[in-house]
Amino acid sequence: MSAELRITLAGAERVVAAGTTAGEALEADGRTVIAARVNGEPRDLAHPLAQDDVVEPIEVSSEDGRAIVRHSTAHVLAQAVQELFPEAKLGIGPPVENGFYYDFDVTQAFHPDDLKRVEKRMREIVKQGQLFSRRAVSDEEAREELAAEPYKLELIGLKGGAAEEEAVEVGAGQLTIYDNLDPKTGELQWKDLCRGPHVPSTRSIPAFKLMRSGGAYWRGSEKNPQLQRIYGTAWESRDKQDEYLKLLEEAEKRDHRKLGAELDLFSFPPELGSGLPIFHPKGGIIRKEMEDYMRRRQADAGYEFVNTPHITKSSLFETSGHLPWYADDMFPPFELEGIEYRVKPMNCPMHNLIFRARGRSYRELPLRLCEFGSVYRYEKSGVVHGLTRVRGMTQDDAHIYTTREQMGDEIKSLLRFVLSVLRDFGLSDFYLELSSRDDSDKFIGDPAEWEEATQALRQVATESGLELVDDPGGAAFYGPKISVQAKDAIGRTWQLSTIQLDLNQPKRFGLEYQAADGSRQTPVMIHRALFGSVERFLGVLTEHYAGAFPAWLAPVQVVGIPIADAHVPYLQDVAKKLSERGIRIEVDSSDDRMQKKIRNAQKSKVPYMLLAGDDDIANGAVSFRYRSGEQKNGVPVEEAIAEIVNAVERRIQV
C-alpha cells in the first residue's frame, strides 16, 4: 500500500497519508461539516479515502446536510422507542421534507404522553454523544443479526427493488448496518439496517422535536399491516427550527380545511369517501369566478372548448400507454356488456380522438383544445389531504397540437400566458422546475426525441429569466415538463401549472396533419394544466389569502350594515345599485346589534362593509369599513360603488 494518496479537495490537488478519512482531510468538526461528498456520493466523515478521490464538504445547513441530520435523528428516535417499548418492531425511518419519521409495529397506538417520554430519552441519547459506526454485512449476516425484526428481513429480500423511502435501508449493493456506540467504552447501544451516511455522533444533531404520531400501512399498501408512525423535525440550529415551528403555526391558521368549514366553502362528507370534496354555494361562487375567468382568457388566446365523458373503454389507455405505466394511480376497471371500462384519470387520450376525428391541415395549427374535465385518480388514503390531494378533481386541461417548427414559439407563449394568469390570482414569486428522463426504464420513446423536447423546454425556461431547477427522472412517462413553482404569502412553495412536451402520444394514436408540401406529418402535442386542478388551486389560494380573498373572488363582496332598523331600506336601495353592477352584496337586517353584525362580517372575511345611519342618508352617502378595521365615513354612494367596482375589475386585494 502506498504511504501517500493524491486527492482533490475543494478543487485543488492534495497529498494525504494513506488511511486518511474524509473528515480528517476536510478537518471537519462534526458540527458545521457533518459528512462528505466523495466522488459525488455522500459519505460518513469516517469514510477512508482512496487514490484520486474527489472530496467535498457537506455542511449541516445544506439540503444534503439537513437530510443526513434528519436521518440520524430518525435512528435516535427508533433507539429511544425500542428502549421504552421493547416489543416495538422497526419499519423504516427516512428523512422527508422538513423532517423525518419512523414506523413501528406496536401493540397500542402512541399517546401524546408517550411522545414526551420518547423525546426526553432522545435528548439523553443526543447528550451522550453516541457514535454512528458503519459496517458492511452480507445478506445472511444481516438476516442473522436482525432475525427479530420481520420488516427488516422483508427489506433485505427486496434489495435492489426497494421504493425511494425504503432505499435508505437497502439499495442494490452491499448491505450495511449502523451501530450506535458508547463514546467512552465503545459498547454497542443499538443498531439498524441502513445505507447511511450519518452524522459522526448524536451530539452533531443540533435541534429536533417530535411532532405527532399516526397510522401508516407498511410499504404504503392497505393490504399490509398498519404500523404506528412518529413524525419529527430536525434542523441545523435552534433558530432555524424555531422559524419552522412559527411557520407551522401560521400554516395551521391558514389550513384550507379549517377555513373551508369556517367560511362554509366546502366539506368532505365521509358518506362520499376519502378525497371527494363537495362545494357549498359560497365555494361554488369562487369556483365559478375562477372558471369564468379562465374561459375568458382561453377564448381570448385562441383556445377551443371541448367536452369528453367521465368513463371510457380501458383499451383507450392501452393505446395512450397509461395502463402499463400509470395503472396503480387509476381506479379499478368495471365491466359493462362484456367490455372493460374505467373512469378517466386524464383527458389527453380523448383530446387525441378529437384531433383524429377528421383530416387536419397545417393551416389549423397550432390547434388549442381546452376543457374543464373531471378526472379520478386513486390516491392512497395516507396521502389524501383536503383539496390539495384528492381522488376526484376538475382539471383546467388543454392540449395544443403544433408543427415542430411552431413548438418553441408556442411553449414560450404558453409560459407567458401561465405566468400572467397566476399573477392575476395574486401569486408573483415563481421559479421553474424542468423534469426530464433519466436512465431508468420508466419512460417510453426515442431518447433522441426526449433530448430534443427537453432542450426546447430548457431554452424557453432559460429565456424567461426565472430561476430554473433541474429534476432528472421527474418527467411523466411520455415526455419532459416545465412546472411553475409558486411561493405563497408565508413562503411555502406549491407546484402549480405544468407544460409538458409530448412526442410520443401523437404517434401512438396515429395523429397526422397535411403539411404545406402535401406530406403527412405527425404533430407535436403540448399538455397544459394551468391550475393543476381547480380543487388544488382553490386550496392553495385559500391558504395564500388566509380565507380573505380579493374582492373579485370573495363569495360575498359587500355587506350592508344599518345603524338601526330604519336604515335598512336605504341600504337595500344601495344594494340594488351594486347588484346591477354585478357586485355580490347582502344587507344584514337581522336582530343583532350593529357591533355584532360588524364582527360577523369580519369573521366571514367580507372585503367591504357599508354602514348607513341618519347622517349618511341625509347626505346620500355610506360609511366604509374595511377588513383591516379602517373606516372611511360619508362617502357619496356613487363614489362608493365606483371604488368597489374598480377593485373587483382590477382584481386587487383590499
XYZ file of C-alpha atoms in Angstrom:
654
model
C 0.000 0.000 0.000
C 1.281 3.467 -0.886
C 2.098 5.679 2.092
C 0.529 8.646 0.313
C -2.659 9.385 -1.570
C -3.362 12.078 -4.123
C -6.853 13.519 -3.717
C -8.770 16.563 -4.942
C -10.059 18.709 -2.106
C -12.148 21.833 -2.747
C -10.967 21.813 -6.368
C -7.236 21.588 -5.544
C -4.927 18.577 -5.559
C -3.575 17.477 -2.202
C -1.369 14.704 -0.913
C -2.514 12.944 2.257
C -1.354 9.907 4.176
C -2.826 6.532 3.329
C -5.711 5.745 5.660
C -6.819 9.383 5.889
C -10.570 9.702 6.319
C -12.811 12.209 4.592
C -13.316 14.005 7.881
C -9.583 14.297 8.513
C -8.942 15.635 5.017
C -11.709 18.211 5.465
C -10.647 18.999 9.044
C -14.329 18.646 9.845
C -15.573 19.420 13.326
C -18.747 17.329 13.058
C -20.861 20.420 13.717
C -20.575 22.661 10.642
C -19.362 19.937 8.270
C -21.155 16.716 9.187
C -20.447 14.490 6.155
C -18.513 14.437 2.892
C -19.233 14.002 -0.781
C -16.645 11.607 -2.211
C -16.657 11.259 -5.988
C -20.146 12.723 -5.942
C -21.557 10.282 -3.361
C -22.441 11.313 0.226
C -20.271 9.515 2.765
C -19.615 9.490 6.512
C -16.720 11.600 7.763
C -15.119 8.295 8.861
C -15.027 7.080 5.228
C -11.398 6.130 4.309
C -10.143 7.836 1.172
C -8.595 6.164 -1.859
C -6.246 7.301 -4.609
C -7.634 10.107 -6.813
C -10.786 10.612 -4.725
C -12.554 13.960 -5.145
C -13.699 15.192 -1.732
C -16.157 17.973 -0.909
C -17.708 19.015 2.408
C -21.398 18.556 3.219
C -22.395 21.353 5.555
C -25.156 20.886 8.076
C -27.128 23.819 6.605
C -27.149 22.385 3.060
C -30.032 20.359 1.663
C -27.983 17.149 1.856
C -26.726 18.110 5.325
C -30.231 18.598 6.669
C -31.311 15.243 5.218
C -28.410 13.490 6.956
C -29.192 15.178 10.288
C -32.841 14.170 9.946
C -31.984 10.595 9.041
C -29.653 10.347 12.040
C -32.370 11.782 14.287
C -34.745 9.088 12.998
C -32.245 6.493 14.252
C -32.153 8.173 17.663
C -35.966 8.109 17.693
C -36.040 4.384 16.910
C -33.443 3.644 19.593
C -35.455 5.583 22.179
C -38.704 3.823 21.210
C -37.175 0.358 21.455
C -35.656 1.174 24.831
C -39.016 2.394 26.173
C -41.186 -0.120 24.260
C -39.028 -3.267 23.916
C -41.727 -5.100 21.954
C -41.664 -2.480 19.148
C -40.624 -3.818 15.738
C -38.864 -1.484 13.318
C -40.255 -0.388 9.954
C -38.414 2.332 8.028
C -37.157 5.753 9.108
C -36.277 8.056 6.200
C -35.674 11.803 6.096
C -38.507 13.709 4.409
C -39.125 17.349 3.579
C -38.654 19.413 6.752
C -38.209 16.381 8.976
C -38.233 12.620 9.361
C -40.402 9.750 10.510
C -40.034 6.198 11.734
C -42.617 3.402 11.538
C -43.116 0.924 14.378
C -45.201 -2.174 14.891
C -46.520 -1.816 18.443
C -49.469 -3.325 20.289
C -51.101 0.057 21.021
C -51.090 3.429 19.291
C -48.713 6.010 20.711
C -50.256 8.560 23.089
C -49.038 12.200 23.303
C -47.562 11.370 26.704
C -45.604 8.544 25.058
C -44.078 11.036 22.623
C -42.965 13.223 25.529
C -41.203 10.250 27.113
C -39.610 9.282 23.803
C -38.391 12.830 23.135
C -36.900 13.047 26.642
C -34.978 9.806 26.077
C -33.829 11.059 22.642
C -32.342 14.162 24.261
C -30.444 11.944 26.685
C -29.065 9.891 23.769
C -28.035 13.058 21.909
C -26.290 14.375 25.037
C -24.361 11.088 25.412
C -22.688 11.671 22.040
C -23.122 8.098 20.851
C -21.029 7.356 17.762
C -22.552 6.254 14.437
C -20.384 3.418 13.151
C -20.905 1.807 9.749
C -20.069 -1.777 8.906
C -20.700 -3.915 5.851
C -22.565 -7.197 6.229
C -23.604 -9.997 3.923
C -27.284 -10.691 3.324
C -27.028 -13.762 5.524
C -25.272 -11.877 8.319
C -27.919 -9.158 8.179
C -30.696 -11.756 8.427
C -28.993 -13.383 11.396
C -28.459 -10.094 13.261
C -31.961 -8.812 12.542
C -33.816 -12.090 12.978
C -36.209 -10.448 15.474
C -37.114 -7.659 13.015
C -39.570 -9.073 10.419
C -39.901 -5.853 8.442
C -36.130 -5.508 8.107
C -35.970 -9.094 6.892
C -38.536 -8.247 4.219
C -36.426 -5.273 3.102
C -33.343 -7.468 2.810
C -35.343 -9.676 0.447
C -36.235 -6.605 -1.615
C -32.625 -5.492 -2.080
C -32.333 -3.609 -5.352
C -36.089 -3.292 -5.767
C -36.940 -1.050 -2.831
C -39.011 2.113 -3.187
C -37.326 5.501 -2.691
C -38.073 5.836 1.032
C -37.120 2.187 1.631
C -33.833 2.724 -0.233
C -32.378 4.477 2.821
C -32.295 0.989 4.352
C -31.306 -1.205 1.413
C -30.114 -0.476 -2.099
C -28.827 -2.605 -4.915
C -25.340 -3.049 -3.451
C -23.656 -4.083 -0.224
C -25.836 -4.126 2.879
C -24.610 -2.086 5.836
C -25.587 -1.812 9.481
C -25.031 1.271 11.594
C -24.092 0.671 15.216
C -24.622 3.309 17.887
C -21.621 3.043 20.205
C -20.935 4.400 23.668
C -18.291 7.119 23.141
C -16.317 6.088 26.240
C -16.440 2.293 26.193
C -17.258 1.554 22.546
C -20.043 -0.770 23.667
C -22.959 -1.317 21.311
C -26.074 0.629 22.356
C -28.322 -0.027 19.353
C -28.132 -0.886 15.642
C -30.158 -0.574 12.448
C -30.003 -1.720 8.847
C -29.100 1.409 6.884
C -27.153 2.672 3.882
C -26.235 5.972 5.548
C -24.467 8.291 5.689
C -24.915 9.660 9.197
C -23.552 12.424 11.374
C -20.435 11.326 13.285
C -22.138 11.357 16.678
C -25.505 12.079 18.217
C -24.043 15.363 19.537
C -23.938 16.501 15.891
C -27.746 16.778 15.952
C -28.292 20.482 16.759
C -32.086 20.713 17.139
C -35.065 18.381 16.864
C -38.661 17.991 18.006
C -41.244 15.231 17.760
C -44.426 16.478 16.104
C -47.142 13.840 16.082
C -47.952 10.180 15.527
C -50.455 8.380 13.331
C -51.189 5.187 11.458
C -49.408 4.190 8.256
C -49.610 0.999 6.220
C -46.375 -0.907 5.829
C -44.856 -0.023 2.467
C -47.874 2.177 1.715
C -50.264 -0.651 0.892
C -53.647 -1.175 2.564
C -53.033 -4.923 2.137
C -50.193 -4.741 4.657
C -50.252 -4.300 8.460
C -50.905 -0.834 9.819
C -47.923 0.482 11.754
C -47.568 3.498 14.026
C -45.598 6.360 12.503
C -43.895 9.035 14.608
C -43.071 12.274 12.795
C -40.401 14.736 13.835
C -38.445 17.700 12.572
C -34.713 18.415 12.843
C -32.643 21.439 11.812
C -29.128 22.823 11.726
C -29.841 25.224 14.579
C -32.460 26.047 17.200
C -33.129 29.353 15.440
C -33.922 27.594 12.153
C -36.159 25.144 13.968
C -37.982 27.965 15.733
C -38.535 29.678 12.359
C -40.028 26.482 11.010
C -42.281 25.960 14.030
C -43.568 29.537 13.707
C -44.261 28.860 10.035
C -46.244 25.786 11.054
C -48.283 27.871 13.494
C -49.125 30.322 10.724
C -49.845 27.488 8.301
C -52.243 25.949 10.828
C -54.189 29.220 10.972
C -54.338 29.172 7.174
C -55.255 25.479 6.824
C -57.786 25.451 3.992
C -59.686 22.536 5.543
C -60.319 24.594 8.689
C -61.119 27.781 6.747
C -63.325 25.882 4.307
C -65.555 24.821 7.198
C -65.489 28.210 8.961
C -66.345 30.117 5.767
C -68.857 27.490 4.557
C -66.986 26.902 1.278
C -66.638 23.122 1.010
C -66.669 19.902 3.018
C -65.583 16.272 2.864
C -68.565 14.088 3.825
C -67.449 10.604 4.915
C -70.519 9.233 3.126
C -68.828 10.055 -0.202
C -65.436 8.555 0.583
C -61.913 9.842 1.012
C -60.672 12.578 -1.314
C -64.100 13.508 -2.717
C -64.995 17.093 -1.730
C -68.301 18.872 -2.242
C -68.604 22.625 -2.746
C -71.208 24.665 -0.893
C -72.838 27.724 -2.524
C -70.099 30.129 -1.367
C -67.363 27.774 -2.527
C -69.300 27.329 -5.749
C -69.151 31.091 -6.343
C -65.355 31.089 -6.051
C -65.094 28.105 -8.413
C -67.378 29.807 -10.913
C -65.320 33.012 -10.801
C -62.135 31.008 -11.363
C -63.611 29.038 -14.235
C -65.310 32.056 -15.852
C -62.023 33.947 -15.726
C -60.171 31.043 -17.347
C -62.815 30.641 -20.032
C -62.445 34.313 -20.972
C -58.658 34.167 -21.001
C -58.575 30.979 -23.047
C -61.129 32.243 -25.557
C -59.047 35.417 -25.993
C -55.934 33.262 -26.535
C -57.497 31.200 -29.319
C -58.467 28.053 -27.412
C -61.431 25.959 -28.485
C -63.633 24.368 -25.808
C -64.382 20.642 -25.931
C -66.070 18.150 -23.635
C -65.382 14.487 -23.000
C -67.093 11.752 -20.922
C -66.064 10.618 -17.457
C -65.670 6.935 -18.416
C -64.142 5.106 -21.342
C -63.141 1.659 -22.520
C -59.922 0.550 -20.835
C -58.387 -0.072 -24.242
C -58.052 3.691 -24.767
C -55.415 3.769 -22.033
C -53.610 0.834 -23.643
C -53.268 2.950 -26.760
C -52.089 6.004 -24.838
C -49.625 3.963 -22.786
C -51.163 4.901 -19.451
C -52.249 1.396 -18.448
C -48.772 -0.131 -18.466
C -47.241 2.912 -16.757
C -49.998 4.516 -14.690
C -52.332 1.699 -13.660
C -51.534 1.955 -9.936
C -52.894 5.519 -9.943
C -56.138 4.579 -11.708
C -59.362 3.304 -10.173
C -60.063 -0.386 -10.831
C -61.931 -1.297 -14.017
C -65.555 -2.326 -14.182
C -67.335 -4.411 -16.780
C -70.370 -3.422 -18.820
C -71.873 -5.594 -21.568
C -68.711 -7.686 -21.631
C -66.420 -4.684 -22.140
C -63.980 -3.343 -19.564
C -64.368 0.353 -18.698
C -62.536 2.796 -16.420
C -63.196 6.240 -15.042
C -60.704 8.543 -16.708
C -57.623 9.728 -14.804
C -56.709 12.259 -17.510
C -58.211 13.930 -20.566
C -55.398 13.759 -23.118
C -56.321 10.455 -24.832
C -59.828 11.768 -25.533
C -58.482 15.035 -26.923
C -56.331 12.952 -29.266
C -59.516 11.321 -30.549
C -60.965 14.774 -31.236
C -57.862 15.702 -33.259
C -58.109 12.398 -35.148
C -61.850 12.719 -35.851
C -61.187 14.319 -39.235
C -58.354 15.281 -41.534
C -56.154 18.140 -40.319
C -54.144 20.717 -42.227
C -51.060 22.658 -41.169
C -53.227 25.769 -41.563
C -55.198 24.713 -38.427
C -52.099 24.519 -36.263
C -51.489 25.367 -33.528
C -54.801 23.728 -32.551
C -55.577 24.532 -28.918
C -58.214 22.321 -27.266
C -59.278 23.003 -23.687
C -61.706 21.504 -21.200
C -62.727 21.694 -17.569
C -62.577 17.920 -17.354
C -63.440 15.848 -14.294
C -60.855 13.117 -13.683
C -60.429 10.487 -10.984
C -57.168 9.178 -9.557
C -56.607 6.530 -6.952
C -54.541 8.379 -4.377
C -53.634 6.230 -1.385
C -55.620 7.152 1.709
C -52.456 8.138 3.561
C -51.653 10.945 1.092
C -55.171 12.336 0.528
C -55.191 15.839 2.005
C -58.081 18.300 1.826
C -58.367 19.924 -1.594
C -54.663 19.715 -2.360
C -54.617 15.913 -2.791
C -57.958 14.498 -3.891
C -59.325 11.499 -5.758
C -61.916 13.375 -7.822
C -60.858 16.661 -9.420
C -61.551 19.073 -12.261
C -58.576 19.966 -14.429
C -58.411 23.136 -16.483
C -56.825 20.971 -19.109
C -55.537 21.989 -22.521
C -53.741 20.154 -25.286
C -52.069 22.079 -28.054
C -51.094 20.451 -31.335
C -48.334 22.171 -33.310
C -45.810 21.583 -36.040
C -42.219 21.013 -34.923
C -41.346 24.455 -36.266
C -44.056 26.110 -34.126
C -43.132 24.177 -30.975
C -40.640 26.673 -29.451
C -42.766 29.779 -30.009
C -45.878 28.040 -28.668
C -44.113 26.960 -25.464
C -42.792 30.496 -24.989
C -46.272 31.952 -25.485
C -47.748 29.334 -23.138
C -45.324 30.174 -20.334
C -46.128 33.888 -20.635
C -49.834 33.042 -20.565
C -49.468 30.823 -17.493
C -47.481 33.400 -15.509
C -49.886 36.231 -16.360
C -52.839 34.145 -15.118
C -51.095 33.263 -11.845
C -50.267 36.941 -11.296
C -53.936 37.834 -11.745
C -54.686 35.456 -8.874
C -52.169 37.267 -6.670
C -49.178 34.928 -6.990
C -45.973 36.575 -8.171
C -42.934 34.768 -6.704
C -42.004 31.937 -9.082
C -39.268 29.604 -10.141
C -39.345 26.848 -12.762
C -38.557 23.155 -12.483
C -37.548 21.150 -15.547
C -38.409 17.450 -15.194
C -36.583 15.181 -17.643
C -35.981 11.451 -18.101
C -33.130 9.530 -16.527
C -31.595 6.161 -17.372
C -34.391 4.138 -15.754
C -36.870 2.071 -17.756
C -39.986 4.045 -16.758
C -40.071 6.172 -19.920
C -41.237 5.426 -23.463
C -39.981 6.723 -26.806
C -36.748 7.614 -28.551
C -34.116 9.144 -26.215
C -33.048 11.483 -29.019
C -36.572 12.893 -29.261
C -36.667 13.237 -25.486
C -33.467 15.242 -25.651
C -34.930 17.471 -28.383
C -38.063 18.090 -26.306
C -36.091 18.689 -23.113
C -33.798 21.213 -24.780
C -36.789 23.056 -26.289
C -38.273 23.432 -22.794
C -34.902 24.378 -21.310
C -34.390 27.144 -23.844
C -37.785 28.708 -23.130
C -37.309 28.379 -19.375
C -33.857 29.973 -19.532
C -35.085 32.847 -21.702
C -37.854 33.573 -19.187
C -35.273 34.899 -16.732
C -36.739 32.845 -13.874
C -34.625 30.534 -11.732
C -34.520 27.052 -13.276
C -34.105 23.902 -11.173
C -33.413 20.539 -12.812
C -35.436 17.471 -11.826
C -33.855 14.492 -13.622
C -36.133 11.457 -13.603
C -39.198 13.510 -12.655
C -40.848 13.591 -16.089
C -44.084 11.836 -16.998
C -43.528 8.563 -18.849
C -44.298 10.187 -22.214
C -42.379 13.483 -22.107
C -40.499 16.196 -20.178
C -42.217 19.085 -18.458
C -41.761 22.553 -17.022
C -43.632 23.125 -13.771
C -44.194 26.548 -12.250
C -43.357 26.556 -8.553
C -45.029 29.476 -6.755
C -44.422 30.799 -3.252
C -47.422 31.765 -1.158
C -47.820 34.588 1.359
C -45.830 32.756 4.059
C -43.085 31.493 1.767
C -44.216 27.922 1.109
C -43.671 26.557 -2.377
C -46.509 24.964 -4.341
C -46.236 23.204 -7.691
C -48.957 24.732 -9.836
C -49.004 24.989 -13.625
C -47.322 22.419 -15.862
C -46.315 22.472 -19.521
C -45.411 19.039 -20.903
C -43.964 18.333 -24.319
C -45.072 15.029 -25.820
C -43.618 13.481 -28.973
C -44.953 10.000 -28.156
C -48.751 10.050 -27.814
C -49.337 11.552 -31.283
C -47.503 8.543 -32.754
C -49.378 6.043 -30.587
C -52.708 7.492 -31.789
C -51.587 7.829 -35.397
C -52.213 11.594 -35.400
C -51.344 13.345 -38.662
C -51.816 16.610 -40.493
C -51.190 17.567 -44.094
C -48.105 19.769 -44.352
C -47.646 22.646 -46.813
C -45.802 20.319 -49.227
C -48.666 17.791 -49.187
C -46.850 15.250 -46.995
C -48.395 13.651 -43.922
C -46.665 14.758 -40.696
C -47.067 13.911 -37.007
C -47.879 16.879 -34.792
C -46.178 17.771 -31.526
C -48.516 17.630 -28.512
C -48.232 20.018 -25.567
C -50.107 19.220 -22.350
C -51.007 22.258 -20.246
C -52.710 22.319 -16.857
C -52.781 25.849 -15.513
C -54.452 25.465 -12.126
C -53.245 21.864 -11.910
C -56.764 21.198 -10.738
C -59.488 23.633 -9.709
C -59.679 21.962 -6.289
C -55.964 22.116 -5.559
C -55.634 25.695 -6.789
C -58.560 26.796 -4.631
C -56.950 25.089 -1.640
C -53.690 26.947 -2.311
C -55.480 30.287 -2.747
C -57.452 29.776 0.467
C -54.198 29.348 2.394
C -52.377 32.108 0.482
C -55.088 34.630 1.387
C -55.911 33.009 4.756
C -59.535 32.975 3.539
C -59.579 36.764 2.961
C -59.985 36.537 -0.807
C -59.606 39.600 -3.025
C -62.941 41.225 -3.759
C -63.329 39.693 -7.228
C -63.172 36.159 -5.774
C -64.938 36.744 -2.440
C -68.293 34.907 -2.255
C -69.874 37.955 -0.596
C -68.146 41.133 -1.697
C -70.120 43.657 0.365
C -72.283 43.538 3.475
C -74.638 46.413 4.216
C -74.892 47.123 7.960
C -77.642 49.504 9.114
C -77.099 51.537 12.291
C -80.781 50.908 13.100
C -83.714 49.092 11.512
C -84.939 52.337 9.969
C -81.819 52.440 7.766
C -82.397 49.019 6.158
C -84.495 50.286 3.170
C -81.787 52.839 2.295
C -79.084 50.157 2.243
C -81.339 47.883 0.207
C -81.527 50.625 -2.434
C -77.717 50.891 -2.411
C -77.517 47.103 -2.660
C -79.761 47.131 -5.729
C -77.431 49.589 -7.483
C -74.395 47.475 -6.637
C -76.138 44.287 -7.774
C -76.881 45.950 -11.106
C -73.106 46.433 -11.482
C -72.528 42.725 -10.817
C -71.481 43.072 -7.174
C -72.434 40.340 -4.693
C -73.967 42.179 -1.718
C -76.050 41.220 1.291
C -77.828 43.560 3.713
C -77.748 42.317 7.303
C -81.291 43.036 8.540
C -81.064 40.588 11.441
C -81.929 41.480 15.028
C -78.250 41.534 16.040
C -76.721 44.763 17.316
C -74.589 46.721 14.872
C -71.278 45.697 16.518
C -72.256 42.019 16.300
C -73.058 42.480 12.596
C -69.618 44.006 12.057
C -67.964 41.106 13.883
C -69.936 38.610 11.797
C -68.817 40.283 8.567
C -65.194 40.361 9.755
C -65.352 36.705 10.737
C -66.688 35.917 7.269
C -63.759 37.923 5.813
C -66.049 40.103 3.663
C -63.945 42.723 1.803
C -66.315 45.683 2.263
C -68.804 46.701 4.925
C -71.096 49.617 4.080
C -72.648 51.297 7.119
C -75.524 53.771 6.974
C -77.146 55.965 9.604
C -79.176 59.178 9.644
C -76.285 61.416 8.527
C -75.381 59.087 5.655
C -78.973 59.013 4.425
C -79.255 62.799 4.662
C -76.115 63.197 2.521
C -76.759 60.330 0.075
C -73.672 58.603 1.409
C -72.395 55.475 3.156
C -69.502 54.781 5.509
C -66.880 52.221 4.510
C -65.433 49.744 6.966
C -62.660 47.534 5.652
C -61.381 44.135 6.778
C -58.443 45.852 8.471
C -60.835 47.755 10.746
C -60.083 51.044 8.967
C -63.158 53.222 8.397
C -63.970 55.944 5.864
C -67.101 57.979 6.606
C -69.527 59.952 4.483
C -68.617 58.587 1.044
C -71.195 59.512 -1.646
C -72.999 56.397 -2.851
C -71.821 56.721 -6.453
C -68.196 57.077 -5.299
C -68.594 54.030 -3.049
C -69.979 51.982 -5.921
C -67.133 53.122 -8.196
C -64.494 52.164 -5.614
C -65.912 48.670 -5.160
C -66.444 48.028 -8.878
C -62.925 49.273 -9.639
C -61.359 46.893 -7.084
C -63.307 43.949 -8.500
C -62.487 44.759 -12.125
C -58.788 45.278 -11.357
C -58.637 42.122 -9.197
C -56.844 43.951 -6.386
C -56.710 42.936 -2.746
C -58.340 45.223 -0.169
